[in-house]
Structures are given as structure tokens and as C-alpha cells.
């Protein structure tokens, strides 16, 4: 996993405390998901070196990821809903 925040990477690693309750939920959810992998590594990289992922993170921050990740028989499933930012006026005019 690559992220542009060394603080968040260290929080996931358990090196820094998480004080915000919402962020604690995210960290705990990440820890739960880590159990499904044989190996897990998180690294921080400068935002300038990862502008595309930064734009995706800004959009993704608008969603409540914790509630959208569900488990079925122990396996994580992420349901992604893709909607155009500007609907096609010919078919989606309503």
C-alpha cells in the first residue's frame, strides 16, 4: 500500500496513536483486512510523486469506506458504484 501521509502509514503500523474516532474505525478496518493477506506493507511517498493517486484519494474521501466494505463467508468484498460526474443527457436526463 502506498500513501502520501507518513503519519497515516505510521498509524496503520501502530507506531503512532490515532486520536480521532472516525480514523480509529478506518485503522481498525485496515487491521481487519490485513488478516486476509499473507503479507502487508504500507509505505509513504511524496504527494508530488503520486498526483494521480492523490486525485483519486480526494474523490474517495467523500465516501464512507468503512460501511461499504462487507464480508461474506470471511472474504472481503468491495462494491464499487461508478456514476458519471455529468450524466448523459440523452439517456439520463431525469
PDB file of C-alpha atoms in Angstrom:
ATOM      1  CA  UNK A   1       0.000   0.000   0.000  1.00  0.00           C
ATOM      2  CA  UNK A   2       1.318   3.432  -0.901  1.00  0.00           C
ATOM      3  CA  UNK A   3       0.085   6.607   0.739  1.00  0.00           C
ATOM      4  CA  UNK A   4       1.149  10.214   0.843  1.00  0.00           C
ATOM      5  CA  UNK A   5       0.867  10.560   4.615  1.00  0.00           C
ATOM      6  CA  UNK A   6       3.681   9.217   6.739  1.00  0.00           C
ATOM      7  CA  UNK A   7       1.509   9.845   9.808  1.00  0.00           C
ATOM      8  CA  UNK A   8      -1.266   7.586   8.492  1.00  0.00           C
ATOM      9  CA  UNK A   9       1.247   4.923   7.438  1.00  0.00           C
ATOM     10  CA  UNK A  10       2.730   5.004  10.939  1.00  0.00           C
ATOM     11  CA  UNK A  11      -0.739   4.833  12.492  1.00  0.00           C
ATOM     12  CA  UNK A  12      -1.502   1.701  10.470  1.00  0.00           C
ATOM     13  CA  UNK A  13       1.855   0.254  11.537  1.00  0.00           C
ATOM     14  CA  UNK A  14       0.946   1.007  15.157  1.00  0.00           C
ATOM     15  CA  UNK A  15       3.845   3.437  15.597  1.00  0.00           C
ATOM     16  CA  UNK A  16       1.615   6.495  16.122  1.00  0.00           C
ATOM     17  CA  UNK A  17      -1.599   6.776  18.145  1.00  0.00           C
ATOM     18  CA  UNK A  18      -4.885   7.521  16.402  1.00  0.00           C
ATOM     19  CA  UNK A  19      -6.934  10.052  18.371  1.00  0.00           C
ATOM     20  CA  UNK A  20      -9.886  10.753  16.055  1.00  0.00           C
ATOM     21  CA  UNK A  21     -12.717   8.212  16.463  1.00  0.00           C
ATOM     22  CA  UNK A  22     -13.507   8.060  12.725  1.00  0.00           C
ATOM     23  CA  UNK A  23      -9.852   7.484  11.911  1.00  0.00           C
ATOM     24  CA  UNK A  24      -9.705   4.781  14.589  1.00  0.00           C
ATOM     25  CA  UNK A  25     -12.512   2.995  12.731  1.00  0.00           C
ATOM     26  CA  UNK A  26     -10.556   3.209   9.469  1.00  0.00           C
ATOM     27  CA  UNK A  27      -7.371   1.942  11.135  1.00  0.00           C
ATOM     28  CA  UNK A  28      -9.225  -0.946  12.779  1.00  0.00           C
ATOM     29  CA  UNK A  29     -10.850  -1.858   9.465  1.00  0.00           C
ATOM     30  CA  UNK A  30      -7.448  -1.862   7.769  1.00  0.00           C
ATOM     31  CA  UNK A  31      -6.116  -4.136  10.519  1.00  0.00           C
ATOM     32  CA  UNK A  32      -9.094  -6.470   9.990  1.00  0.00           C
ATOM     33  CA  UNK A  33      -8.432  -6.592   6.245  1.00  0.00           C
ATOM     34  CA  UNK A  34      -4.707  -7.193   6.787  1.00  0.00           C
ATOM     35  CA  UNK A  35      -5.574 -10.569   8.305  1.00  0.00           C
ATOM     36  CA  UNK A  36      -6.743 -11.731   4.854  1.00  0.00           C
ATOM     37  CA  UNK A  37      -3.283 -11.235   3.321  1.00  0.00           C
ATOM     38  CA  UNK A  38      -0.153 -13.330   3.708  1.00  0.00           C
ATOM     39  CA  UNK A  39       1.953 -10.160   3.628  1.00  0.00           C
ATOM     40  CA  UNK A  40       1.195  -6.470   4.021  1.00  0.00           C
ATOM     41  CA  UNK A  41       3.397  -3.405   3.716  1.00  0.00           C
ATOM     42  CA  UNK A  42       2.476   0.263   3.786  1.00  0.00           C
ATOM     43  CA  UNK A  43       4.810   2.990   2.592  1.00  0.00           C
ATOM     44  CA  UNK A  44       4.517   6.736   2.383  1.00  0.00           C
ATOM     45  CA  UNK A  45       5.570   8.541  -0.778  1.00  0.00           C
ATOM     46  CA  UNK A  46       5.572  12.278  -1.521  1.00  0.00           C
ATOM     47  CA  UNK A  47       2.273  13.564  -2.897  1.00  0.00           C
ATOM     48  CA  UNK A  48       4.111  15.194  -5.827  1.00  0.00           C
ATOM     49  CA  UNK A  49       5.272  11.752  -6.950  1.00  0.00           C
ATOM     50  CA  UNK A  50       1.756  10.349  -6.876  1.00  0.00           C
ATOM     51  CA  UNK A  51      -0.574  13.034  -8.206  1.00  0.00           C
ATOM     52  CA  UNK A  52      -2.984  10.593  -9.897  1.00  0.00           C
ATOM     53  CA  UNK A  53      -3.491   8.641  -6.682  1.00  0.00           C
ATOM     54  CA  UNK A  54      -3.864  11.900  -4.784  1.00  0.00           C
ATOM     55  CA  UNK A  55      -6.742  12.942  -7.048  1.00  0.00           C
ATOM     56  CA  UNK A  56      -8.342   9.522  -6.528  1.00  0.00           C
ATOM     57  CA  UNK A  57      -7.906   9.864  -2.756  1.00  0.00           C
ATOM     58  CA  UNK A  58      -9.640  13.245  -2.778  1.00  0.00           C
ATOM     59  CA  UNK A  59     -12.635  11.726  -4.575  1.00  0.00           C
ATOM     60  CA  UNK A  60     -12.571   8.609  -2.407  1.00  0.00           C
ATOM     61  CA  UNK A  61     -12.552  10.670   0.784  1.00  0.00           C
ATOM     62  CA  UNK A  62     -16.151  11.631   0.024  1.00  0.00           C
ATOM     63  CA  UNK A  63     -17.275   8.008   0.575  1.00  0.00           C
ATOM     64  CA  UNK A  64     -17.678   6.148   3.860  1.00  0.00           C
ATOM     65  CA  UNK A  65     -15.376   3.251   3.045  1.00  0.00           C
ATOM     66  CA  UNK A  66     -15.784   1.525   6.391  1.00  0.00           C
ATOM     67  CA  UNK A  67     -19.506   0.963   5.808  1.00  0.00           C
ATOM     68  CA  UNK A  68     -19.056  -0.022   2.151  1.00  0.00           C
ATOM     69  CA  UNK A  69     -16.673  -2.917   2.823  1.00  0.00           C
ATOM     70  CA  UNK A  70     -18.648  -6.005   3.689  1.00  0.00           C
ATOM     71  CA  UNK A  71     -17.666  -9.590   4.425  1.00  0.00           C
ATOM     72  CA  UNK A  72     -19.287 -12.706   3.036  1.00  0.00           C
ATOM     73  CA  UNK A  73     -18.011 -16.022   4.417  1.00  0.00           C
ATOM     74  CA  UNK A  74     -14.883 -14.334   5.733  1.00  0.00           C
ATOM     75  CA  UNK A  75     -13.869 -12.836   2.400  1.00  0.00           C
ATOM     76  CA  UNK A  76     -13.798  -9.054   1.958  1.00  0.00           C
ATOM     77  CA  UNK A  77     -15.903  -7.638  -0.839  1.00  0.00           C
ATOM     78  CA  UNK A  78     -15.823  -4.069  -2.013  1.00  0.00           C
ATOM     79  CA  UNK A  79     -18.804  -2.913  -4.013  1.00  0.00           C
ATOM     80  CA  UNK A  80     -17.867  -0.044  -6.320  1.00  0.00           C
ATOM     81  CA  UNK A  81     -20.587   2.060  -7.856  1.00  0.00           C
ATOM     82  CA  UNK A  82     -19.475   4.052 -10.877  1.00  0.00           C
ATOM     83  CA  UNK A  83     -21.538   7.041 -11.822  1.00  0.00           C
ATOM     84  CA  UNK A  84     -20.577   9.662 -14.384  1.00  0.00           C
ATOM     85  CA  UNK A  85     -19.968  13.119 -12.959  1.00  0.00           C
ATOM     86  CA  UNK A  86     -22.178  14.569 -15.694  1.00  0.00           C
ATOM     87  CA  UNK A  87     -24.917  12.133 -16.744  1.00  0.00           C
ATOM     88  CA  UNK A  88     -25.549  11.532 -20.417  1.00  0.00           C
ATOM     89  CA  UNK A  89     -28.341  13.976 -21.205  1.00  0.00           C
ATOM     90  CA  UNK A  90     -29.779  11.664 -23.856  1.00  0.00           C
ATOM     91  CA  UNK A  91     -30.490   8.720 -21.564  1.00  0.00           C
ATOM     92  CA  UNK A  92     -30.205  10.097 -18.025  1.00  0.00           C
ATOM     93  CA  UNK A  93     -31.924  13.454 -18.383  1.00  0.00           C
ATOM     94  CA  UNK A  94     -34.037  12.986 -15.255  1.00  0.00           C
TER      95      UNK A  94
END
